[in-house]
Amino acid sequence: MHERLSFHIKRDSFIHNLNPLTKLVLTLTLILIAFTFPWYWTPHLLVLVAIIPLSLLGKVFREFSVTALRLILPAAGFLFLMQAFFQPVGSDVIFKFYFLDVTQESLMFAFRNAMRVFVMVSAFTLFLVTTHPSELMSDLTRRGLPGQFSYVIISTLQILPQIIAKSQTIIAAQRSRGLDTESSFFKRAGSLIPLVGPLVFGSLMEVEERAIAIEARGFTSKQTKTSLHEIPDPSFDQMLRWVLVALIILSIALNLWLS
Amino acid sequence: MNIEIKDLRFTYPTGLEAVSGISLTLEAGEQVAIVGQNGAGKTTLVRHFNGLLQPTSGSVKIGDWDTKKTSVAKLASRVGYVFQNPDEQLFSRDVLTEVTFGPRNLGYSKEKTDGLVERALALTELSDKTETNPYDLSPTWRKMVALASIIAMDTPIVIFDEPTTGQDAVNVARIANVIAELQKEGKTVITITHDIDFCAENFERVVALSKGQVLLDGPAREILGQEEILAQTYVEPPQLTRLGKRLRLKETVRNQEEFLNAIARRA
Ligand SMILES: Nc1ncnc2c1ncn2[C@@H]1O[C@H](COP(=O)(O)OP(=O)(O)O)[C@@H](O)[C@H]1O
Ligand SMILES: [Mg+2]
């Protein structure tokens, strides 16, 4: 199967080779600092000194900027506009738009919040792009996350690509037998109906088969399991994680202290 | 109705070129077997015949229809394609609905549809299983349902993608019987197969593919004798052919009858 909808891009880079937990902690650090560090330009600076360099380091800058431009920026831009217009702070009105006042404070406020959201989403994007979901899950399971929990997450991540693949297969089968799905709108809408039954039915069958398959490999066994695929966790990763946790604590402490 | 393939190339979105320049003409009424190692591009090639795949370059014509300009649904009236994996082809609640799906889409009259369905079910020996859900049948019978659902469309061209893989001897004989019946009706039958004995016994023309290109193409008797070239695409000539070679029989033999005749002549 080709992993069509998982965000992961397979590359060999420093970031890719970090332990998944380290990357998760790194992501959370970036987000928490962006939201808690009590200095106005923090999220802006983070984009420049962390997000962009990290994407270069992970050799995913091109893919990352495409996603950022297409998805994250429009969303952050929309948030910016909403807050700039509707945030009733400040008195220094820059301009009026019908009954809406845009003040300097609301602009600044909106700019920072948009950047915070930008940091949050782009940090997560970087994380997803450089981490294979099953690697993350096997690492977390090894660290004591219940197997049932990882199963739910992994199968949720997989279900969409699988349903898409399955519906394409059925559509191909039906078209090969003369079902016209290309012509008029009504015909196309009508052709969805014969698709629904097999899709739901087939997906249910697969759930059962998968349950049997994983149980056959001792899914609910209480014994400690070994893994074919060992995920390295060198001391560098462990140290890095402590440094990051320290940064988070520092940022939150400063925030509480100054407020 | 001829199939004309000209300089066909096809590259998957992954960047892999699965068909690298194939030109072939398959005449109306011909019985053609396509052989070649796994991944040689056999499935990719035949999926162009009913428009499921579109050439990256080159062209495929079914009679006077260019597959680039014809919808899959329309091509279905000329080309019936039995998928390699019946689980990817079957989607109905019961066998009868499944087999009726194709002919009904093609707009045949009620009487004609009923007649075609009945005949397809009889040929595949499914007449007593019409109300069963295809998924409750064994894989061998599911394969027969897949066959029936295509035969019932009564297309001049029928393609089987590895019909005998994983089938028991009884079912292989059933499938051979279906192919012989279609042949009698003058249909073009194109079969992808790994079963070289099946190929030797049922087909007149053999096309061997290797790495997206035609390695050999000609009468079965000639092709199956070319042990060294066939080895390039990991195909072994049928056992009797190899035995005949070892015994230094003059001609290439393909089946028991030919083998025994050759031995008798020599004795
Ligand atoms: N949907 C697909 N996407 C990408 N590559 C594919 C796909 N289907 C087949 N391939 C690749 O194309 C090549 C030819 O495949 P196929 O035509 O199925 O071979 P065959 O039927 O001769 O075994 C193989 O290398 C296969 O991995
Ligand atoms: Mg194949």
XYZ file of C-alpha atoms and ligand atoms in Angstrom:
554
model
C 0.000 0.000 0.000
C 1.216 3.475 -0.708
C 0.814 5.834 2.210
C -1.192 8.367 0.389
C -2.613 10.422 3.186
C -0.132 10.119 5.959
C 1.789 13.411 6.049
C 5.063 11.675 6.594
C 7.785 12.308 4.020
C 10.561 9.774 4.115
C 13.941 11.478 4.205
C 17.234 10.963 5.922
C 17.852 13.998 8.081
C 18.879 15.012 11.559
C 15.263 15.738 12.479
C 13.957 12.509 10.991
C 16.461 10.547 13.028
C 15.530 12.102 16.349
C 13.548 9.910 18.686
C 9.806 10.475 18.109
C 9.265 11.468 21.733
C 11.995 14.090 21.439
C 10.229 15.537 18.415
C 6.929 15.528 20.257
C 8.499 17.356 23.212
C 10.157 19.796 20.820
C 6.808 20.528 19.192
C 5.115 21.111 22.526
C 8.018 23.321 23.644
C 7.673 25.560 20.603
C 3.936 25.863 21.100
C 4.040 26.478 24.835
C 6.792 29.068 24.546
C 4.926 30.848 21.771
C 1.878 31.078 23.996
C 3.427 31.735 27.396
C 6.723 33.560 27.074
C 5.999 37.100 28.227
C 7.586 39.038 25.387
C 5.554 40.379 22.506
C 7.800 39.264 19.648
C 8.291 35.679 20.859
C 6.123 33.844 18.275
C 7.483 35.973 15.435
C 11.021 35.256 16.456
C 10.302 31.557 16.893
C 9.248 31.297 13.269
C 12.518 32.856 12.181
C 14.950 31.152 14.522
C 13.220 27.806 15.089
C 10.499 26.763 12.663
C 12.241 27.726 9.423
C 15.719 26.464 10.426
C 14.162 23.213 11.680
C 12.389 22.669 8.384
C 15.691 23.237 6.576
C 17.468 20.882 8.951
C 14.758 18.271 8.326
C 15.196 18.682 4.535
C 11.497 19.389 4.169
C 11.615 23.151 3.670
C 10.017 23.059 0.226
C 7.096 20.814 1.205
C 6.728 22.671 4.446
C 6.539 26.111 2.824
C 3.958 24.848 0.326
C 1.767 23.617 3.185
C 2.361 26.790 5.145
C 1.452 29.024 2.219
C -1.579 27.042 1.212
C -3.061 26.116 4.574
C -1.588 27.785 7.591
C -1.122 31.348 6.324
C -4.696 31.748 5.043
C -6.049 30.448 8.346
C -3.764 32.681 10.387
C -4.626 35.597 8.086
C -8.318 35.055 8.635
C -7.788 34.933 12.380
C -5.787 38.146 12.146
C -8.596 39.971 10.345
C -11.265 38.723 12.715
C -9.349 39.791 15.763
C -8.217 43.097 14.330
C -11.803 44.050 13.655
C -13.641 42.545 16.552
C -11.235 42.873 19.441
C -12.498 45.865 21.429
C -9.211 46.970 22.998
C -7.402 50.297 22.850
C -8.530 53.758 21.868
C -5.950 54.720 19.271
C -8.180 54.277 16.221
C -6.166 53.844 13.026
C -9.090 53.579 10.678
C -12.808 52.944 10.620
C -14.539 50.374 8.526
C -18.251 51.151 8.674
C -19.013 50.669 12.361
C -15.824 48.711 13.110
C -12.881 50.439 14.692
C -9.393 49.170 14.107
C -7.067 50.327 16.825
C -3.353 49.953 17.062
C -3.753 47.711 20.085
C -6.175 45.395 18.359
C -3.820 45.168 15.388
C -0.890 44.250 17.585
C -3.000 41.829 19.536
C -4.302 40.175 16.387
C -0.857 39.969 14.855
C 0.538 38.151 17.861
C -2.347 35.701 18.120
C -2.166 34.925 14.432
C 1.547 34.247 14.797
C 0.926 32.038 17.810
C -1.504 29.956 15.834
C 0.949 29.915 12.961
C 3.664 28.560 15.251
C 1.311 25.978 16.683
C 0.105 24.607 13.372
C 3.460 24.757 11.638
C 5.246 23.067 14.556
C 2.732 20.252 14.360
C 3.061 20.073 10.602
C 6.822 19.748 10.917
C 6.328 17.037 13.488
C 3.915 15.046 11.309
C 6.043 15.446 8.204
C 9.212 14.157 9.850
C 7.710 11.412 12.023
C 6.196 8.189 10.841
C 2.975 7.652 12.815
C 3.661 4.008 13.532
C 7.155 4.863 14.745
C 5.725 7.380 17.164
C 3.188 4.890 18.404
C 5.584 1.999 18.857
C 7.921 4.294 20.760
C 5.128 5.528 23.016
C 3.834 1.985 23.532
C 7.312 0.868 24.518
C 7.290 3.655 27.078
C 4.102 2.325 28.584
C 1.232 3.785 26.548
C -1.526 1.129 26.453
C -1.579 -0.778 23.158
C -5.306 -0.217 22.766
C -4.722 3.506 22.800
C -2.071 3.412 20.071
C -4.283 1.130 18.040
C -7.126 3.627 18.117
C -4.833 6.458 17.052
C -3.114 4.507 14.288
C -6.312 3.096 12.849
C -7.915 6.534 12.897
C -4.978 7.900 10.939
C -5.306 5.067 8.453
C -9.028 4.918 8.017
C -9.372 7.837 5.624
C -6.716 6.708 3.147
C -8.186 3.231 3.288
C -11.720 4.366 2.611
C -10.523 6.499 -0.278
C -8.549 3.625 -1.765
C -11.464 1.269 -1.325
C -13.990 3.581 -2.928
C -11.668 4.112 -5.877
C -11.404 0.359 -6.330
C -15.164 -0.053 -6.291
C -15.675 2.856 -8.681
C -13.146 1.298 -11.075
C -14.982 -2.035 -10.870
C -18.348 -0.415 -11.511
C -17.166 1.728 -14.389
C -15.571 -1.329 -15.989
C -19.032 -2.774 -16.038
C -20.627 0.132 -17.780
C -21.709 2.337 -14.884
C -21.556 5.855 -16.225
C -20.047 8.044 -13.548
C -18.691 10.725 -15.803
C -21.713 12.252 -17.463
C -24.516 14.222 -15.882
C -24.648 15.337 -12.296
C -27.660 13.185 -11.530
C -26.040 10.107 -12.926
C -22.987 10.804 -10.868
C -24.955 11.393 -7.701
C -26.982 8.274 -8.443
C -23.848 6.249 -8.918
C -22.851 7.020 -5.350
C -25.697 4.897 -4.088
C -24.353 1.539 -5.293
C -21.050 2.603 -3.723
C -22.250 3.087 -0.170
C -23.278 -0.501 0.612
C -20.066 -2.205 -0.504
C -17.979 0.495 1.122
C -19.547 0.218 4.561
C -19.871 -3.536 4.355
C -16.319 -4.002 3.104
C -14.890 -1.697 5.763
C -16.666 -3.629 8.513
C -15.298 -6.874 7.119
C -11.828 -5.389 7.235
C -12.190 -4.333 10.845
C -13.022 -7.888 11.776
C -10.165 -9.304 9.756
C -7.741 -6.866 11.291
C -8.930 -7.692 14.788
C -8.270 -11.349 14.110
C -4.885 -10.588 12.563
C -3.600 -8.523 15.477
C -4.982 -10.935 18.025
C -3.167 -13.740 16.236
C 0.010 -11.816 17.021
C -0.784 -11.616 20.687
C -2.237 -8.125 20.886
C -3.902 -8.619 24.261
C -1.145 -10.800 25.649
C 0.089 -9.552 29.027
C 3.686 -10.615 28.400
C 6.296 -7.952 27.717
C 6.667 -7.720 23.990
C 9.808 -7.277 22.005
C 9.840 -5.278 18.840
C 11.373 -6.160 15.505
C 11.948 -2.496 14.842
C 13.958 -0.888 17.637
C 13.649 2.861 17.822
C 16.899 4.336 19.113
C 16.824 6.772 22.002
C 20.417 7.976 22.435
C 21.506 10.002 25.453
C 21.610 13.107 23.268
C 17.839 12.805 22.803
C 17.260 12.321 26.497
C 19.361 15.372 27.333
C 17.667 17.471 24.688
C 14.297 16.565 26.158
C 15.312 17.730 29.614
C 16.615 20.994 28.189
C 13.317 21.521 26.375
C 11.276 20.719 29.473
C 13.414 23.215 31.397
C 12.665 25.855 28.749
C 8.944 25.182 29.065
C 9.076 25.512 32.847
C 11.106 28.699 32.556
C 8.670 30.223 30.105
C 5.623 29.374 32.196
C 7.302 30.550 35.380
C 8.236 33.896 33.834
C 4.683 34.240 32.585
C 3.207 33.633 36.035
C 5.772 35.783 37.769
C 5.297 38.789 35.516
C 1.525 38.698 35.382
C -12.815 -5.892 -33.438
C -9.057 -5.271 -33.332
C -7.058 -3.878 -30.476
C -4.291 -1.609 -31.681
C -1.588 -0.521 -29.315
C 0.919 2.028 -30.564
C 4.097 2.999 -28.705
C 2.298 2.717 -25.406
C 4.072 4.087 -22.380
C 2.656 4.417 -18.911
C 4.169 5.915 -15.777
C 2.486 5.608 -12.377
C 2.203 8.722 -10.219
C 4.985 7.217 -8.105
C 7.289 7.792 -11.071
C 7.613 4.122 -11.972
C 7.367 3.408 -15.704
C 5.400 0.144 -15.862
C 4.883 0.028 -19.642
C 7.844 1.222 -21.702
C 6.932 1.355 -25.345
C 4.649 -1.489 -26.415
C 3.175 -1.830 -29.892
C 0.843 -4.748 -30.564
C -2.135 -5.596 -32.710
C -4.593 -8.157 -31.399
C -6.965 -9.383 -34.087
C -10.657 -10.032 -33.633
C -11.323 -13.558 -32.413
C -7.741 -14.218 -31.359
C -6.892 -16.199 -28.220
C -3.898 -14.507 -26.666
C -2.014 -15.385 -23.513
C 0.165 -12.766 -21.849
C 2.960 -14.154 -19.696
C 5.836 -12.635 -17.763
C 7.249 -12.299 -14.297
C 5.477 -10.458 -11.481
C 5.673 -6.741 -12.039
C 6.373 -7.095 -15.765
C 3.492 -4.711 -16.466
C 0.843 -7.182 -17.635
C -1.981 -5.803 -15.503
C -0.957 -2.247 -16.287
C -1.074 -3.044 -20.021
C -4.545 -4.619 -20.056
C -6.013 -1.928 -17.818
C -5.455 0.373 -20.796
C -7.783 -1.724 -22.952
C -10.894 -0.675 -21.060
C -9.660 2.808 -20.236
C -9.070 2.281 -16.519
C -5.608 3.635 -17.219
C -4.807 6.288 -19.797
C -1.555 6.189 -21.782
C 1.158 8.562 -20.631
C 2.105 8.549 -24.316
C 1.124 6.475 -27.328
C -2.374 5.187 -27.956
C -4.733 2.259 -27.585
C -7.583 1.745 -30.023
C -10.454 -0.682 -29.544
C -11.903 -1.024 -33.041
C -12.437 2.590 -34.080
C -12.542 3.950 -30.517
C -9.495 5.675 -29.096
C -9.472 4.896 -25.366
C -8.302 8.439 -24.681
C -11.508 9.828 -26.126
C -13.913 7.184 -24.836
C -15.260 6.802 -21.319
C -14.659 3.627 -19.348
C -18.413 3.089 -19.170
C -18.676 3.195 -22.968
C -15.627 0.994 -23.507
C -17.308 -1.542 -21.217
C -19.629 -2.392 -24.093
C -16.638 -3.656 -26.066
C -14.152 -4.821 -23.456
C -14.949 -6.980 -20.438
C -12.173 -7.109 -17.859
C -12.066 -9.737 -15.102
C -9.917 -8.273 -12.315
C -6.928 -10.113 -10.931
C -8.466 -9.990 -7.464
C -12.211 -10.756 -7.341
C -12.442 -8.934 -4.012
C -11.677 -5.729 -5.901
C -14.359 -6.446 -8.432
C -17.371 -7.691 -6.499
C -19.597 -5.313 -4.606
C -23.164 -6.634 -4.711
C -25.325 -8.313 -2.090
C -25.911 -11.495 -4.003
C -24.615 -13.326 -7.027
C -27.608 -12.562 -9.230
C -27.402 -8.787 -8.642
C -23.681 -8.937 -9.260
C -24.010 -10.724 -12.580
C -26.910 -8.559 -13.727
C -25.095 -5.294 -12.961
C -23.050 -5.186 -16.183
C -25.638 -6.130 -18.820
C -28.191 -3.804 -17.221
C -25.786 -0.876 -17.435
C -25.149 -1.620 -21.081
C -28.814 -0.995 -21.784
C -29.785 -4.403 -23.182
C -33.472 -5.307 -23.214
C -34.896 -7.198 -20.246
C -35.140 -10.459 -22.233
C -31.605 -10.159 -23.554
C -30.235 -9.345 -20.083
C -32.042 -12.304 -18.520
C -30.790 -14.622 -21.246
C -27.190 -13.435 -20.905
C -27.244 -13.715 -17.131
C -28.686 -17.192 -17.247
C -26.107 -18.344 -19.740
C -23.217 -16.799 -17.781
C -24.417 -18.464 -14.580
C -24.744 -21.819 -16.336
C -21.278 -21.574 -17.924
C -19.688 -20.844 -14.560
C -21.854 -23.444 -12.769
C -23.288 -20.848 -10.442
C -26.958 -21.397 -11.268
C -27.699 -22.801 -7.794
C -25.906 -20.011 -5.949
C -27.743 -16.952 -7.255
C -28.964 -15.787 -3.854
C -25.692 -16.228 -1.995
C -23.637 -13.237 -0.963
C -20.381 -13.427 -2.974
C -18.426 -12.912 0.250
C -19.927 -16.073 1.716
C -18.506 -18.108 -1.156
C -15.049 -19.637 -1.167
C -12.361 -17.716 -3.080
C -12.564 -20.191 -5.960
C -16.272 -19.585 -6.373
C -15.824 -15.856 -5.929
C -13.535 -15.997 -8.919
C -16.319 -17.700 -10.886
C -18.727 -14.929 -9.896
C -16.210 -12.403 -11.194
C -16.014 -14.336 -14.464
C -19.784 -14.620 -14.763
C -20.315 -10.926 -14.130
C -18.099 -10.092 -17.101
C -19.235 -12.851 -19.474
C -22.824 -11.722 -18.975
C -21.936 -8.412 -20.624
C -21.431 -10.257 -23.919
C -18.537 -8.044 -25.018
C -16.580 -8.912 -28.177
C -13.351 -8.712 -26.170
C -12.852 -10.452 -22.819
C -9.776 -10.052 -20.631
C -8.894 -12.418 -17.781
C -6.231 -11.264 -15.360
C -4.588 -14.346 -13.830
C -7.790 -16.416 -13.755
C -6.133 -19.636 -12.577
C -3.891 -18.280 -9.824
C -4.755 -19.998 -6.566
C -7.446 -22.178 -8.135
C -7.815 -25.914 -7.702
C -7.650 -28.309 -10.670
C -11.431 -28.604 -10.936
C -11.847 -24.878 -11.166
C -8.996 -24.492 -13.647
C -10.882 -26.952 -15.870
C -14.058 -24.883 -15.427
C -12.224 -21.734 -16.439
C -10.680 -23.454 -19.456
C -14.189 -24.529 -20.421
C -15.451 -20.961 -20.206
C -12.599 -19.747 -22.393
C -13.246 -22.483 -24.956
C -16.909 -21.489 -25.051
C -16.049 -17.823 -25.638
C -13.672 -18.873 -28.363
C -16.473 -20.765 -30.095
C -18.546 -17.616 -30.055
C -15.733 -15.847 -31.895
C -14.748 -13.540 -29.077
C -11.277 -12.158 -28.563
C -9.924 -13.635 -25.343
C -6.864 -12.119 -23.705
C -5.571 -13.954 -20.654
C -2.778 -13.051 -18.310
C -1.409 -16.185 -16.734
C 1.470 -17.614 -14.768
C 0.217 -21.113 -15.367
C 2.261 -22.061 -18.380
C 0.565 -25.438 -18.825
C -2.779 -23.675 -18.907
C -1.316 -21.282 -21.439
C 0.024 -24.083 -23.626
C -3.255 -25.959 -23.644
C -5.643 -23.081 -24.311
C -3.994 -20.358 -26.379
C -2.756 -19.973 -29.915
C -0.740 -16.825 -29.509
C 1.598 -15.952 -26.644
C 2.996 -12.543 -25.771
C 5.801 -12.536 -23.210
C 6.401 -9.264 -21.374
C 9.464 -8.287 -19.440
C 10.096 -4.968 -17.695
C 7.299 -3.175 -19.510
C 8.318 -4.372 -22.987
C 7.421 -7.180 -25.354
C 10.056 -9.872 -25.104
C 8.456 -12.405 -27.441
C 5.284 -12.493 -29.507
C 4.090 -15.246 -31.779
C 2.376 -18.640 -32.101
C 2.420 -20.563 -28.816
C 4.402 -23.399 -30.371
C 7.281 -21.105 -31.320
C 7.295 -19.010 -28.187
C 7.106 -21.827 -25.657
C 10.151 -23.478 -27.204
C 12.412 -20.481 -26.528
C 13.596 -21.605 -23.166
C 16.542 -19.199 -22.829
C 14.657 -16.047 -23.771
C 11.652 -16.952 -21.629
C 13.993 -17.432 -18.683
C 14.700 -13.694 -18.827
C 11.188 -13.075 -17.607
C 11.220 -16.103 -15.284
C 8.855 -18.180 -17.372
C 9.595 -21.880 -17.774
C 8.230 -23.751 -20.789
C 5.602 -26.394 -19.933
C 6.914 -29.645 -18.509
C 6.100 -31.668 -21.615
C 7.813 -29.113 -23.820
C 10.945 -29.365 -21.715
C 10.769 -33.142 -21.663
C 10.344 -33.145 -25.428
C 13.477 -31.016 -25.765
C 15.436 -33.370 -23.564
C 14.305 -36.282 -25.697
C 15.427 -34.304 -28.735
C 12.039 -34.420 -30.414
C 12.171 -32.523 -33.683
C 9.234 -30.221 -33.097
C 8.239 -28.251 -29.983
C 5.345 -30.053 -28.283
C 2.835 -28.257 -26.099
C 0.439 -30.864 -24.731
C -0.031 -34.555 -24.142
C -1.473 -35.241 -27.548
C 1.369 -33.585 -29.430
C 3.900 -35.225 -27.170
C 2.491 -38.721 -27.654
C 2.227 -38.234 -31.405
C 5.824 -37.104 -31.620
C 6.985 -40.074 -29.574
C 4.913 -42.434 -31.695
C 6.397 -41.027 -34.894
C 9.884 -41.494 -33.560
C 9.350 -45.033 -32.365
N -1.184 1.577 -8.476
C 0.135 1.509 -8.637
N 0.922 2.538 -8.267
C 2.268 2.471 -8.435
N 2.918 1.455 -8.982
C 2.193 0.394 -9.380
C 0.771 0.361 -9.220
N 0.309 -0.816 -9.707
C 1.394 -1.483 -10.131
N 2.521 -0.764 -9.930
C 3.904 -1.181 -10.305
O 3.987 -1.287 -11.713
C 4.744 -2.429 -12.090
C 3.907 -3.321 -12.980
O 2.834 -3.830 -12.228
P 1.710 -4.775 -12.830
O 1.260 -4.214 -14.134
O 0.682 -4.994 -11.782
O 2.560 -6.104 -13.070
P 2.060 -7.587 -13.368
O 0.566 -7.579 -13.548
O 2.800 -7.968 -14.605
O 2.494 -8.415 -12.196
C 5.169 -3.103 -10.787
O 6.496 -2.720 -10.527
C 4.231 -2.560 -9.765
O 4.854 -2.470 -8.521
Mg -0.921 -8.401 -12.480
